[in-house]
Protein backbone atom coordinates (compact mmCIF):
# COMPACT_ATOMS: atom_id res chain seq x y z
CA UNK A 1 0.00 0.00 0.00
CA UNK A 2 1.21 3.50 -0.90
CA UNK A 3 4.32 2.12 -2.59
CA UNK A 4 4.89 5.40 -4.39
CA UNK A 5 8.64 4.95 -4.86
CA UNK A 6 8.17 1.52 -6.40
CA UNK A 7 5.15 2.72 -8.34
CA UNK A 8 6.82 5.61 -10.14
CA UNK A 9 9.75 3.41 -11.10
CA UNK A 10 7.43 0.71 -12.42
CA UNK A 11 5.49 3.27 -14.48
CA UNK A 12 8.70 4.74 -15.88
CA UNK A 13 9.88 1.26 -16.88
CA UNK A 14 6.52 0.63 -18.54
CA UNK A 15 7.01 3.77 -20.63
CA UNK A 16 10.58 2.92 -21.64
CA UNK A 17 9.63 1.55 -25.06
CA UNK A 18 7.58 4.61 -26.08
CA UNK A 19 9.43 6.37 -28.95
CA UNK A 20 10.69 9.92 -28.44
CA UNK A 21 9.82 9.98 -24.75
CA UNK A 22 12.22 10.77 -21.94
CA UNK A 23 11.21 10.14 -18.34
CA UNK A 24 12.99 11.09 -15.14
CA UNK A 25 12.09 9.73 -11.72
CA UNK A 26 12.40 11.70 -8.48
CA UNK A 27 12.10 9.70 -5.26
CA UNK A 28 11.29 10.67 -1.67
CA UNK A 29 9.87 14.11 -2.18
CA UNK A 30 10.72 17.38 -3.84
CA UNK A 31 14.14 17.29 -5.50
CA UNK A 32 17.04 19.18 -3.98
CA UNK A 33 18.17 20.00 -7.53
CA UNK A 34 15.20 21.59 -9.31
CA UNK A 35 17.00 21.53 -12.65
CA UNK A 36 15.34 18.14 -13.14
CA UNK A 37 12.21 20.10 -14.03
CA UNK A 38 13.90 22.11 -16.78
CA UNK A 39 12.18 21.71 -20.16
CA UNK A 40 9.70 19.17 -18.80
CA UNK A 41 6.49 18.84 -20.80
CA UNK A 42 4.68 17.41 -17.76
CA UNK A 43 5.29 16.66 -14.10
CA UNK A 44 3.31 13.91 -12.34
CA UNK A 45 3.02 13.70 -8.55
CA UNK A 46 2.32 10.21 -7.14
CA UNK A 47 3.00 10.74 -3.48
CA UNK A 48 1.70 11.56 -0.01
CA UNK A 49 -0.65 14.52 0.21
CA UNK A 50 -2.83 16.32 2.70
CA UNK A 51 -1.59 18.98 5.09
CA UNK A 52 2.07 18.07 4.49
CA UNK A 53 1.82 17.77 0.73
CA UNK A 54 5.17 18.44 -0.95
CA UNK A 55 3.72 21.18 -3.17
CA UNK A 56 2.64 23.37 -0.22
CA UNK A 57 6.01 23.37 1.55
CA UNK A 58 8.42 26.32 1.80
CA UNK A 59 5.65 28.78 2.66
CA UNK A 60 4.02 28.45 -0.74
CA UNK A 61 7.17 28.89 -2.83
CA UNK A 62 6.64 25.56 -4.56
CA UNK A 63 3.07 26.49 -5.47
CA UNK A 64 4.47 29.55 -7.23
CA UNK A 65 7.05 27.40 -9.03
CA UNK A 66 4.34 25.10 -10.34
CA UNK A 67 2.19 28.09 -11.29
CA UNK A 68 5.08 29.30 -13.43
CA UNK A 69 5.20 25.93 -15.20
CA UNK A 70 1.46 25.99 -15.76
CA UNK A 71 1.55 29.49 -17.21
CA UNK A 72 4.00 28.13 -19.80
CA UNK A 73 1.66 25.25 -20.69
CA UNK A 74 3.40 22.48 -18.74
CA UNK A 75 1.11 19.56 -17.93
CA UNK A 76 0.65 18.50 -14.31
CA UNK A 77 -0.94 15.40 -12.83
CA UNK A 78 -1.64 14.14 -9.32
CA UNK A 79 -2.39 10.55 -8.35
CA UNK A 80 -3.96 8.88 -5.31
CA UNK A 81 -3.00 10.61 -2.02
CA UNK A 82 -1.31 13.23 -4.16
CA UNK A 83 -4.73 14.62 -5.20
CA UNK A 84 -5.50 15.59 -1.59
CA UNK A 85 -4.71 19.08 -0.37
CA UNK A 86 -6.23 21.37 2.21
CA UNK A 87 -8.58 23.77 0.47
CA UNK A 88 -7.02 26.82 2.11
CA UNK A 89 -3.50 25.68 1.23
CA UNK A 90 -3.83 24.76 -2.44
CA UNK A 91 -7.47 24.13 -3.34
CA UNK A 92 -7.62 27.07 -5.75
CA UNK A 93 -4.40 26.04 -7.46
CA UNK A 94 -5.52 22.42 -7.91
CA UNK A 95 -8.81 23.53 -9.45
CA UNK A 96 -6.90 25.67 -11.94
CA UNK A 97 -4.20 23.09 -12.63
CA UNK A 98 -6.18 19.84 -12.82
CA UNK A 99 -9.83 20.78 -12.29
CA UNK A 100 -10.25 19.59 -8.71
CA UNK A 101 -8.89 17.86 -5.62
CA UNK A 102 -9.76 15.62 -2.67
CA UNK A 103 -11.12 17.60 0.28
CA UNK A 104 -11.19 15.94 3.70
CA UNK A 105 -14.74 15.31 4.99
CA UNK A 106 -16.22 16.49 1.67
CA UNK A 107 -14.70 13.73 -0.43
CA UNK A 108 -14.50 10.14 0.83
CA UNK A 109 -12.06 7.25 0.48
CA UNK A 110 -13.65 3.80 0.82
CA UNK A 111 -12.14 0.54 -0.35
CA UNK A 112 -14.42 -0.72 -3.10
CA UNK A 113 -14.45 -2.40 -6.50
CA UNK A 114 -16.05 -0.23 -9.20
CA UNK A 115 -16.76 -1.58 -12.66
CA UNK A 116 -15.66 0.86 -15.33
CA UNK A 117 -18.08 -0.21 -18.06
CA UNK A 118 -18.37 2.81 -20.35
CA UNK A 119 -15.19 4.57 -21.43
CA UNK A 120 -15.26 7.90 -23.27
CA UNK A 121 -13.86 8.34 -26.77
CA UNK A 122 -10.56 9.92 -25.74
CA UNK A 123 -6.86 9.21 -26.46
CA UNK A 124 -6.43 8.07 -22.85
CA UNK A 125 -8.86 5.18 -23.35
CA UNK A 126 -7.13 3.80 -26.46
CA UNK A 127 -6.73 0.05 -26.09
CA UNK A 128 -8.34 0.04 -22.63
CA UNK A 129 -11.08 -2.53 -22.06
CA UNK A 130 -13.77 -2.25 -19.36
CA UNK A 131 -12.33 -3.44 -16.06
CA UNK A 132 -13.14 -3.89 -12.40
CA UNK A 133 -10.63 -3.65 -9.59
CA UNK A 134 -10.57 -3.05 -5.85
CA UNK A 135 -8.73 0.03 -4.65
CA UNK A 136 -9.12 2.96 -2.30
CA UNK A 137 -11.02 4.85 -4.97
CA UNK A 138 -11.67 8.39 -3.71
CA UNK A 139 -14.79 10.11 -4.97
CA UNK A 140 -17.00 13.18 -4.50
CA UNK A 141 -14.03 15.35 -5.34
CA UNK A 142 -14.11 19.13 -4.97
CA UNK A 143 -14.27 20.05 -8.64
CA UNK A 144 -14.06 23.44 -10.28
CA UNK A 145 -17.30 25.48 -10.10
CA UNK A 146 -18.70 22.68 -7.90
CA UNK A 147 -19.53 20.47 -10.88
CA UNK A 148 -20.22 16.82 -10.06
CA UNK A 149 -17.44 15.75 -12.43
CA UNK A 150 -19.27 12.80 -13.96
CA UNK A 151 -19.77 14.40 -17.38
CA UNK A 152 -17.75 16.56 -19.73
CA UNK A 153 -18.03 20.30 -19.12
CA UNK A 154 -16.55 23.56 -20.36
CA UNK A 155 -16.23 25.75 -17.27
CA UNK A 156 -14.18 28.81 -16.38
CA UNK A 157 -12.09 28.39 -19.52
CA UNK A 158 -11.25 24.78 -18.67
CA UNK A 159 -12.38 21.79 -20.74
CA UNK A 160 -13.15 19.09 -18.18
CA UNK A 161 -13.38 15.42 -19.24
CA UNK A 162 -14.03 12.49 -16.88
CA UNK A 163 -12.22 9.29 -17.91
CA UNK A 164 -13.09 6.64 -15.29
CA UNK A 165 -16.66 6.91 -14.03
CA UNK A 166 -18.72 4.43 -12.00
CA UNK A 167 -21.70 4.39 -9.64
CA UNK A 168 -20.87 3.48 -6.02
CA UNK A 169 -23.37 1.10 -4.45
CA UNK A 170 -25.48 2.31 -1.55
CA UNK A 171 -23.35 0.11 0.71
CA UNK A 172 -20.18 1.87 -0.43
CA UNK A 173 -21.73 5.27 0.25
CA UNK A 174 -22.81 4.10 3.71
CA UNK A 175 -19.19 3.39 4.60
CA UNK A 176 -16.97 2.73 6.32
CA UNK A 177 -14.48 4.99 4.64
CA UNK A 178 -10.78 4.69 5.40
CA UNK A 179 -10.67 7.93 7.40
CA UNK A 180 -12.75 9.32 8.98
CA UNK A 181 -14.95 6.23 8.81
CA UNK A 182 -18.20 8.09 8.21
CA UNK A 183 -20.74 7.80 6.79
CA UNK A 184 -21.16 11.41 5.68
CA UNK A 185 -24.74 12.54 5.13
CA UNK A 186 -23.96 14.39 1.90
CA UNK A 187 -22.28 11.28 0.42
CA UNK A 188 -25.34 9.20 1.29
CA UNK A 189 -27.65 11.85 -0.16
CA UNK A 190 -26.09 11.32 -3.61
CA UNK A 191 -26.92 7.60 -3.82
CA UNK A 192 -27.25 6.45 -7.41
CA UNK A 193 -25.00 9.17 -8.82
CA UNK A 194 -22.00 8.30 -10.97
CA UNK A 195 -18.61 9.52 -9.74
CA UNK A 196 -15.39 10.39 -11.56
CA UNK A 197 -12.24 8.69 -10.31
CA UNK A 198 -9.98 9.75 -13.17
CA UNK A 199 -10.39 13.00 -15.06
CA UNK A 200 -8.41 15.35 -17.26
CA UNK A 201 -8.56 18.99 -18.27
CA UNK A 202 -7.41 21.14 -21.16
CA UNK A 203 -6.45 24.49 -19.69
CA UNK A 204 -6.62 27.98 -21.16
CA UNK A 205 -2.82 28.25 -21.00
CA UNK A 206 -2.57 25.38 -23.49
CA UNK A 207 -1.44 22.85 -20.91
CA UNK A 208 -3.20 19.81 -19.57
CA UNK A 209 -4.03 18.41 -16.14
CA UNK A 210 -4.82 14.96 -14.78
CA UNK A 211 -6.30 13.58 -11.58
CA UNK A 212 -6.40 9.88 -10.68
CA UNK A 213 -7.74 8.68 -7.34
CA UNK A 214 -6.68 5.01 -7.53
CA UNK A 215 -3.20 3.66 -6.90
CA UNK A 216 -3.43 2.61 -3.24
CA UNK A 217 -2.60 -1.06 -3.83
CA UNK A 218 0.73 -1.47 -5.60
CA UNK A 219 -0.16 -4.86 -7.10
CA UNK A 220 -2.97 -3.22 -9.09
CA UNK A 221 -0.28 -2.07 -11.54
CA UNK A 222 -0.22 -5.70 -12.64
CA UNK A 223 -3.70 -5.27 -14.14
CA UNK A 224 -3.18 -4.44 -17.82
CA UNK A 225 -6.16 -2.09 -18.21
CA UNK A 226 -5.63 -0.29 -14.90
CA UNK A 227 -2.01 0.27 -15.87
CA UNK A 228 -2.71 1.19 -19.49
CA UNK A 229 -5.26 3.91 -18.74
CA UNK A 230 -2.72 5.61 -16.46
CA UNK A 231 0.21 5.20 -18.86
CA UNK A 232 -1.94 6.64 -21.65
CA UNK A 233 -2.86 9.48 -19.32
CA UNK A 234 0.78 10.26 -18.59
CA UNK A 235 1.52 10.55 -22.30
CA UNK A 236 -1.57 12.66 -22.93
CA UNK A 237 -0.86 15.16 -20.17
CA UNK A 238 2.63 15.62 -21.66
CA UNK A 239 1.01 16.19 -25.09
CA UNK A 240 2.75 13.11 -26.47
CA UNK A 241 0.84 11.05 -29.04
CA UNK A 242 -0.94 8.10 -27.45
CA UNK A 243 -0.50 4.95 -29.61
CA UNK A 244 -3.58 3.68 -31.45
CA UNK A 245 -3.86 0.70 -29.10
CA UNK A 246 -2.53 2.53 -26.07
CA UNK A 247 0.80 2.01 -24.35
CA UNK A 248 1.77 -1.66 -24.58
CA UNK A 249 3.66 -2.95 -21.56
CA UNK A 250 4.19 -6.14 -19.59
CA UNK A 251 4.59 -6.32 -15.84
CA UNK A 252 5.86 -9.43 -14.08
CA UNK A 253 5.67 -10.34 -10.42
CA UNK A 254 9.37 -9.52 -10.20
CA UNK A 255 8.60 -6.04 -11.55
CA UNK A 256 5.92 -5.58 -8.90
CA UNK A 257 8.27 -6.76 -6.16
CA UNK A 258 11.10 -4.46 -7.22
CA UNK A 259 11.94 -1.29 -5.29
CA UNK A 260 9.43 -1.83 -2.48
CA UNK A 261 9.99 0.27 0.62
CA UNK A 262 11.44 -1.53 3.61
CA UNK A 263 8.76 -2.25 6.17
CA UNK A 264 9.02 -2.56 9.93
CA UNK A 265 8.19 -6.15 10.81
CA UNK A 266 6.65 -7.10 14.15
C-alpha positions as YAML, in Angstrom:
chain: A
units: angstrom
residues:
- id: 1
  name: UNK
  ca: [0.00, 0.00, 0.00]
- id: 2
  name: UNK
  ca: [1.21, 3.50, -0.90]
- id: 3
  name: UNK
  ca: [4.32, 2.12, -2.59]
- id: 4
  name: UNK
  ca: [4.89, 5.40, -4.39]
- id: 5
  name: UNK
  ca: [8.64, 4.95, -4.86]
- id: 6
  name: UNK
  ca: [8.17, 1.52, -6.40]
- id: 7
  name: UNK
  ca: [5.15, 2.72, -8.34]
- id: 8
  name: UNK
  ca: [6.82, 5.61, -10.14]
- id: 9
  name: UNK
  ca: [9.75, 3.41, -11.10]
- id: 10
  name: UNK
  ca: [7.43, 0.71, -12.42]
- id: 11
  name: UNK
  ca: [5.49, 3.27, -14.48]
- id: 12
  name: UNK
  ca: [8.70, 4.74, -15.88]
- id: 13
  name: UNK
  ca: [9.88, 1.26, -16.88]
- id: 14
  name: UNK
  ca: [6.52, 0.63, -18.54]
- id: 15
  name: UNK
  ca: [7.01, 3.77, -20.63]
- id: 16
  name: UNK
  ca: [10.58, 2.92, -21.64]
- id: 17
  name: UNK
  ca: [9.63, 1.55, -25.06]
- id: 18
  name: UNK
  ca: [7.58, 4.61, -26.08]
- id: 19
  name: UNK
  ca: [9.43, 6.37, -28.95]
- id: 20
  name: UNK
  ca: [10.69, 9.92, -28.44]
- id: 21
  name: UNK
  ca: [9.82, 9.98, -24.75]
- id: 22
  name: UNK
  ca: [12.22, 10.77, -21.94]
- id: 23
  name: UNK
  ca: [11.21, 10.14, -18.34]
- id: 24
  name: UNK
  ca: [12.99, 11.09, -15.14]
- id: 25
  name: UNK
  ca: [12.09, 9.73, -11.72]
- id: 26
  name: UNK
  ca: [12.40, 11.70, -8.48]
- id: 27
  name: UNK
  ca: [12.10, 9.70, -5.26]
- id: 28
  name: UNK
  ca: [11.29, 10.67, -1.67]
- id: 29
  name: UNK
  ca: [9.87, 14.11, -2.18]
- id: 30
  name: UNK
  ca: [10.72, 17.38, -3.84]
- id: 31
  name: UNK
  ca: [14.14, 17.29, -5.50]
- id: 32
  name: UNK
  ca: [17.04, 19.18, -3.98]
- id: 33
  name: UNK
  ca: [18.17, 20.00, -7.53]
- id: 34
  name: UNK
  ca: [15.20, 21.59, -9.31]
- id: 35
  name: UNK
  ca: [17.00, 21.53, -12.65]
- id: 36
  name: UNK
  ca: [15.34, 18.14, -13.14]
- id: 37
  name: UNK
  ca: [12.21, 20.10, -14.03]
- id: 38
  name: UNK
  ca: [13.90, 22.11, -16.78]
- id: 39
  name: UNK
  ca: [12.18, 21.71, -20.16]
- id: 40
  name: UNK
  ca: [9.70, 19.17, -18.80]
- id: 41
  name: UNK
  ca: [6.49, 18.84, -20.80]
- id: 42
  name: UNK
  ca: [4.68, 17.41, -17.76]
- id: 43
  name: UNK
  ca: [5.29, 16.66, -14.10]
- id: 44
  name: UNK
  ca: [3.31, 13.91, -12.34]
- id: 45
  name: UNK
  ca: [3.02, 13.70, -8.55]
- id: 46
  name: UNK
  ca: [2.32, 10.21, -7.14]
- id: 47
  name: UNK
  ca: [3.00, 10.74, -3.48]
- id: 48
  name: UNK
  ca: [1.70, 11.56, -0.01]
- id: 49
  name: UNK
  ca: [-0.65, 14.52, 0.21]
- id: 50
  name: UNK
  ca: [-2.83, 16.32, 2.70]
- id: 51
  name: UNK
  ca: [-1.59, 18.98, 5.09]
- id: 52
  name: UNK
  ca: [2.07, 18.07, 4.49]
- id: 53
  name: UNK
  ca: [1.82, 17.77, 0.73]
- id: 54
  name: UNK
  ca: [5.17, 18.44, -0.95]
- id: 55
  name: UNK
  ca: [3.72, 21.18, -3.17]
- id: 56
  name: UNK
  ca: [2.64, 23.37, -0.22]
- id: 57
  name: UNK
  ca: [6.01, 23.37, 1.55]
- id: 58
  name: UNK
  ca: [8.42, 26.32, 1.80]
- id: 59
  name: UNK
  ca: [5.65, 28.78, 2.66]
- id: 60
  name: UNK
  ca: [4.02, 28.45, -0.74]
- id: 61
  name: UNK
  ca: [7.17, 28.89, -2.83]
- id: 62
  name: UNK
  ca: [6.64, 25.56, -4.56]
- id: 63
  name: UNK
  ca: [3.07, 26.49, -5.47]
- id: 64
  name: UNK
  ca: [4.47, 29.55, -7.23]
- id: 65
  name: UNK
  ca: [7.05, 27.40, -9.03]
- id: 66
  name: UNK
  ca: [4.34, 25.10, -10.34]
- id: 67
  name: UNK
  ca: [2.19, 28.09, -11.29]
- id: 68
  name: UNK
  ca: [5.08, 29.30, -13.43]
- id: 69
  name: UNK
  ca: [5.20, 25.93, -15.20]
- id: 70
  name: UNK
  ca: [1.46, 25.99, -15.76]
- id: 71
  name: UNK
  ca: [1.55, 29.49, -17.21]
- id: 72
  name: UNK
  ca: [4.00, 28.13, -19.80]
- id: 73
  name: UNK
  ca: [1.66, 25.25, -20.69]
- id: 74
  name: UNK
  ca: [3.40, 22.48, -18.74]
- id: 75
  name: UNK
  ca: [1.11, 19.56, -17.93]
- id: 76
  name: UNK
  ca: [0.65, 18.50, -14.31]
- id: 77
  name: UNK
  ca: [-0.94, 15.40, -12.83]
- id: 78
  name: UNK
  ca: [-1.64, 14.14, -9.32]
- id: 79
  name: UNK
  ca: [-2.39, 10.55, -8.35]
- id: 80
  name: UNK
  ca: [-3.96, 8.88, -5.31]
- id: 81
  name: UNK
  ca: [-3.00, 10.61, -2.02]
- id: 82
  name: UNK
  ca: [-1.31, 13.23, -4.16]
- id: 83
  name: UNK
  ca: [-4.73, 14.62, -5.20]
- id: 84
  name: UNK
  ca: [-5.50, 15.59, -1.59]
- id: 85
  name: UNK
  ca: [-4.71, 19.08, -0.37]
- id: 86
  name: UNK
  ca: [-6.23, 21.37, 2.21]
- id: 87
  name: UNK
  ca: [-8.58, 23.77, 0.47]
- id: 88
  name: UNK
  ca: [-7.02, 26.82, 2.11]
- id: 89
  name: UNK
  ca: [-3.50, 25.68, 1.23]
- id: 90
  name: UNK
  ca: [-3.83, 24.76, -2.44]
- id: 91
  name: UNK
  ca: [-7.47, 24.13, -3.34]
- id: 92
  name: UNK
  ca: [-7.62, 27.07, -5.75]
- id: 93
  name: UNK
  ca: [-4.40, 26.04, -7.46]
- id: 94
  name: UNK
  ca: [-5.52, 22.42, -7.91]
- id: 95
  name: UNK
  ca: [-8.81, 23.53, -9.45]
- id: 96
  name: UNK
  ca: [-6.90, 25.67, -11.94]
- id: 97
  name: UNK
  ca: [-4.20, 23.09, -12.63]
- id: 98
  name: UNK
  ca: [-6.18, 19.84, -12.82]
- id: 99
  name: UNK
  ca: [-9.83, 20.78, -12.29]
- id: 100
  name: UNK
  ca: [-10.25, 19.59, -8.71]
- id: 101
  name: UNK
  ca: [-8.89, 17.86, -5.62]
- id: 102
  name: UNK
  ca: [-9.76, 15.62, -2.67]
- id: 103
  name: UNK
  ca: [-11.12, 17.60, 0.28]
- id: 104
  name: UNK
  ca: [-11.19, 15.94, 3.70]
- id: 105
  name: UNK
  ca: [-14.74, 15.31, 4.99]
- id: 106
  name: UNK
  ca: [-16.22, 16.49, 1.67]
- id: 107
  name: UNK
  ca: [-14.70, 13.73, -0.43]
- id: 108
  name: UNK
  ca: [-14.50, 10.14, 0.83]
- id: 109
  name: UNK
  ca: [-12.06, 7.25, 0.48]
- id: 110
  name: UNK
  ca: [-13.65, 3.80, 0.82]
- id: 111
  name: UNK
  ca: [-12.14, 0.54, -0.35]
- id: 112
  name: UNK
  ca: [-14.42, -0.72, -3.10]
- id: 113
  name: UNK
  ca: [-14.45, -2.40, -6.50]
- id: 114
  name: UNK
  ca: [-16.05, -0.23, -9.20]
- id: 115
  name: UNK
  ca: [-16.76, -1.58, -12.66]
- id: 116
  name: UNK
  ca: [-15.66, 0.86, -15.33]
- id: 117
  name: UNK
  ca: [-18.08, -0.21, -18.06]
- id: 118
  name: UNK
  ca: [-18.37, 2.81, -20.35]
- id: 119
  name: UNK
  ca: [-15.19, 4.57, -21.43]
- id: 120
  name: UNK
  ca: [-15.26, 7.90, -23.27]
- id: 121
  name: UNK
  ca: [-13.86, 8.34, -26.77]
- id: 122
  name: UNK
  ca: [-10.56, 9.92, -25.74]
- id: 123
  name: UNK
  ca: [-6.86, 9.21, -26.46]
- id: 124
  name: UNK
  ca: [-6.43, 8.07, -22.85]
- id: 125
  name: UNK
  ca: [-8.86, 5.18, -23.35]
- id: 126
  name: UNK
  ca: [-7.13, 3.80, -26.46]
- id: 127
  name: UNK
  ca: [-6.73, 0.05, -26.09]
- id: 128
  name: UNK
  ca: [-8.34, 0.04, -22.63]
- id: 129
  name: UNK
  ca: [-11.08, -2.53, -22.06]
- id: 130
  name: UNK
  ca: [-13.77, -2.25, -19.36]
- id: 131
  name: UNK
  ca: [-12.33, -3.44, -16.06]
- id: 132
  name: UNK
  ca: [-13.14, -3.89, -12.40]
- id: 133
  name: UNK
  ca: [-10.63, -3.65, -9.59]
- id: 134
  name: UNK
  ca: [-10.57, -3.05, -5.85]
- id: 135
  name: UNK
  ca: [-8.73, 0.03, -4.65]
- id: 136
  name: UNK
  ca: [-9.12, 2.96, -2.30]
- id: 137
  name: UNK
  ca: [-11.02, 4.85, -4.97]
- id: 138
  name: UNK
  ca: [-11.67, 8.39, -3.71]
- id: 139
  name: UNK
  ca: [-14.79, 10.11, -4.97]
- id: 140
  name: UNK
  ca: [-17.00, 13.18, -4.50]
- id: 141
  name: UNK
  ca: [-14.03, 15.35, -5.34]
- id: 142
  name: UNK
  ca: [-14.11, 19.13, -4.97]
- id: 143
  name: UNK
  ca: [-14.27, 20.05, -8.64]
- id: 144
  name: UNK
  ca: [-14.06, 23.44, -10.28]
- id: 145
  name: UNK
  ca: [-17.30, 25.48, -10.10]
- id: 146
  name: UNK
  ca: [-18.70, 22.68, -7.90]
- id: 147
  name: UNK
  ca: [-19.53, 20.47, -10.88]
- id: 148
  name: UNK
  ca: [-20.22, 16.82, -10.06]
- id: 149
  name: UNK
  ca: [-17.44, 15.75, -12.43]
- id: 150
  name: UNK
  ca: [-19.27, 12.80, -13.96]
- id: 151
  name: UNK
  ca: [-19.77, 14.40, -17.38]
- id: 152
  name: UNK
  ca: [-17.75, 16.56, -19.73]
- id: 153
  name: UNK
  ca: [-18.03, 20.30, -19.12]
- id: 154
  name: UNK
  ca: [-16.55, 23.56, -20.36]
- id: 155
  name: UNK
  ca: [-16.23, 25.75, -17.27]
- id: 156
  name: UNK
  ca: [-14.18, 28.81, -16.38]
- id: 157
  name: UNK
  ca: [-12.09, 28.39, -19.52]
- id: 158
  name: UNK
  ca: [-11.25, 24.78, -18.67]
- id: 159
  name: UNK
  ca: [-12.38, 21.79, -20.74]
- id: 160
  name: UNK
  ca: [-13.15, 19.09, -18.18]
- id: 161
  name: UNK
  ca: [-13.38, 15.42, -19.24]
- id: 162
  name: UNK
  ca: [-14.03, 12.49, -16.88]
- id: 163
  name: UNK
  ca: [-12.22, 9.29, -17.91]
- id: 164
  name: UNK
  ca: [-13.09, 6.64, -15.29]
- id: 165
  name: UNK
  ca: [-16.66, 6.91, -14.03]
- id: 166
  name: UNK
  ca: [-18.72, 4.43, -12.00]
- id: 167
  name: UNK
  ca: [-21.70, 4.39, -9.64]
- id: 168
  name: UNK
  ca: [-20.87, 3.48, -6.02]
- id: 169
  name: UNK
  ca: [-23.37, 1.10, -4.45]
- id: 170
  name: UNK
  ca: [-25.48, 2.31, -1.55]
- id: 171
  name: UNK
  ca: [-23.35, 0.11, 0.71]
- id: 172
  name: UNK
  ca: [-20.18, 1.87, -0.43]
- id: 173
  name: UNK
  ca: [-21.73, 5.27, 0.25]
- id: 174
  name: UNK
  ca: [-22.81, 4.10, 3.71]
- id: 175
  name: UNK
  ca: [-19.19, 3.39, 4.60]
- id: 176
  name: UNK
  ca: [-16.97, 2.73, 6.32]
- id: 177
  name: UNK
  ca: [-14.48, 4.99, 4.64]
- id: 178
  name: UNK
  ca: [-10.78, 4.69, 5.40]
- id: 179
  name: UNK
  ca: [-10.67, 7.93, 7.40]
- id: 180
  name: UNK
  ca: [-12.75, 9.32, 8.98]
- id: 181
  name: UNK
  ca: [-14.95, 6.23, 8.81]
- id: 182
  name: UNK
  ca: [-18.20, 8.09, 8.21]
- id: 183
  name: UNK
  ca: [-20.74, 7.80, 6.79]
- id: 184
  name: UNK
  ca: [-21.16, 11.41, 5.68]
- id: 185
  name: UNK
  ca: [-24.74, 12.54, 5.13]
- id: 186
  name: UNK
  ca: [-23.96, 14.39, 1.90]
- id: 187
  name: UNK
  ca: [-22.28, 11.28, 0.42]
- id: 188
  name: UNK
  ca: [-25.34, 9.20, 1.29]
- id: 189
  name: UNK
  ca: [-27.65, 11.85, -0.16]
- id: 190
  name: UNK
  ca: [-26.09, 11.32, -3.61]
- id: 191
  name: UNK
  ca: [-26.92, 7.60, -3.82]
- id: 192
  name: UNK
  ca: [-27.25, 6.45, -7.41]
- id: 193
  name: UNK
  ca: [-25.00, 9.17, -8.82]
- id: 194
  name: UNK
  ca: [-22.00, 8.30, -10.97]
- id: 195
  name: UNK
  ca: [-18.61, 9.52, -9.74]
- id: 196
  name: UNK
  ca: [-15.39, 10.39, -11.56]
- id: 197
  name: UNK
  ca: [-12.24, 8.69, -10.31]
- id: 198
  name: UNK
  ca: [-9.98, 9.75, -13.17]
- id: 199
  name: UNK
  ca: [-10.39, 13.00, -15.06]
- id: 200
  name: UNK
  ca: [-8.41, 15.35, -17.26]
- id: 201
  name: UNK
  ca: [-8.56, 18.99, -18.27]
- id: 202
  name: UNK
  ca: [-7.41, 21.14, -21.16]
- id: 203
  name: UNK
  ca: [-6.45, 24.49, -19.69]
- id: 204
  name: UNK
  ca: [-6.62, 27.98, -21.16]
- id: 205
  name: UNK
  ca: [-2.82, 28.25, -21.00]
- id: 206
  name: UNK
  ca: [-2.57, 25.38, -23.49]
- id: 207
  name: UNK
  ca: [-1.44, 22.85, -20.91]
- id: 208
  name: UNK
  ca: [-3.20, 19.81, -19.57]
- id: 209
  name: UNK
  ca: [-4.03, 18.41, -16.14]
- id: 210
  name: UNK
  ca: [-4.82, 14.96, -14.78]
- id: 211
  name: UNK
  ca: [-6.30, 13.58, -11.58]
- id: 212
  name: UNK
  ca: [-6.40, 9.88, -10.68]
- id: 213
  name: UNK
  ca: [-7.74, 8.68, -7.34]
- id: 214
  name: UNK
  ca: [-6.68, 5.01, -7.53]
- id: 215
  name: UNK
  ca: [-3.20, 3.66, -6.90]
- id: 216
  name: UNK
  ca: [-3.43, 2.61, -3.24]
- id: 217
  name: UNK
  ca: [-2.60, -1.06, -3.83]
- id: 218
  name: UNK
  ca: [0.73, -1.47, -5.60]
- id: 219
  name: UNK
  ca: [-0.16, -4.86, -7.10]
- id: 220
  name: UNK
  ca: [-2.97, -3.22, -9.09]
- id: 221
  name: UNK
  ca: [-0.28, -2.07, -11.54]
- id: 222
  name: UNK
  ca: [-0.22, -5.70, -12.64]
- id: 223
  name: UNK
  ca: [-3.70, -5.27, -14.14]
- id: 224
  name: UNK
  ca: [-3.18, -4.44, -17.82]
- id: 225
  name: UNK
  ca: [-6.16, -2.09, -18.21]
- id: 226
  name: UNK
  ca: [-5.63, -0.29, -14.90]
- id: 227
  name: UNK
  ca: [-2.01, 0.27, -15.87]
- id: 228
  name: UNK
  ca: [-2.71, 1.19, -19.49]
- id: 229
  name: UNK
  ca: [-5.26, 3.91, -18.74]
- id: 230
  name: UNK
  ca: [-2.72, 5.61, -16.46]
- id: 231
  name: UNK
  ca: [0.21, 5.20, -18.86]
- id: 232
  name: UNK
  ca: [-1.94, 6.64, -21.65]
- id: 233
  name: UNK
  ca: [-2.86, 9.48, -19.32]
- id: 234
  name: UNK
  ca: [0.78, 10.26, -18.59]
- id: 235
  name: UNK
  ca: [1.52, 10.55, -22.30]
- id: 236
  name: UNK
  ca: [-1.57, 12.66, -22.93]
- id: 237
  name: UNK
  ca: [-0.86, 15.16, -20.17]
- id: 238
  name: UNK
  ca: [2.63, 15.62, -21.66]
- id: 239
  name: UNK
  ca: [1.01, 16.19, -25.09]
- id: 240
  name: UNK
  ca: [2.75, 13.11, -26.47]
- id: 241
  name: UNK
  ca: [0.84, 11.05, -29.04]
- id: 242
  name: UNK
  ca: [-0.94, 8.10, -27.45]
- id: 243
  name: UNK
  ca: [-0.50, 4.95, -29.61]
- id: 244
  name: UNK
  ca: [-3.58, 3.68, -31.45]
- id: 245
  name: UNK
  ca: [-3.86, 0.70, -29.10]
- id: 246
  name: UNK
  ca: [-2.53, 2.53, -26.07]
- id: 247
  name: UNK
  ca: [0.80, 2.01, -24.35]
- id: 248
  name: UNK
  ca: [1.77, -1.66, -24.58]
- id: 249
  name: UNK
  ca: [3.66, -2.95, -21.56]
- id: 250
  name: UNK
  ca: [4.19, -6.14, -19.59]
- id: 251
  name: UNK
  ca: [4.59, -6.32, -15.84]
- id: 252
  name: UNK
  ca: [5.86, -9.43, -14.08]
- id: 253
  name: UNK
  ca: [5.67, -10.34, -10.42]
- id: 254
  name: UNK
  ca: [9.37, -9.52, -10.20]
- id: 255
  name: UNK
  ca: [8.60, -6.04, -11.55]
- id: 256
  name: UNK
  ca: [5.92, -5.58, -8.90]
- id: 257
  name: UNK
  ca: [8.27, -6.76, -6.16]
- id: 258
  name: UNK
  ca: [11.10, -4.46, -7.22]
- id: 259
  name: UNK
  ca: [11.94, -1.29, -5.29]
- id: 260
  name: UNK
  ca: [9.43, -1.83, -2.48]
- id: 261
  name: UNK
  ca: [9.99, 0.27, 0.62]
- id: 262
  name: UNK
  ca: [11.44, -1.53, 3.61]
- id: 263
  name: UNK
  ca: [8.76, -2.25, 6.17]
- id: 264
  name: UNK
  ca: [9.02, -2.56, 9.93]
- id: 265
  name: UNK
  ca: [8.19, -6.15, 10.81]
- id: 266
  name: UNK
  ca: [6.65, -7.10, 14.15]
...
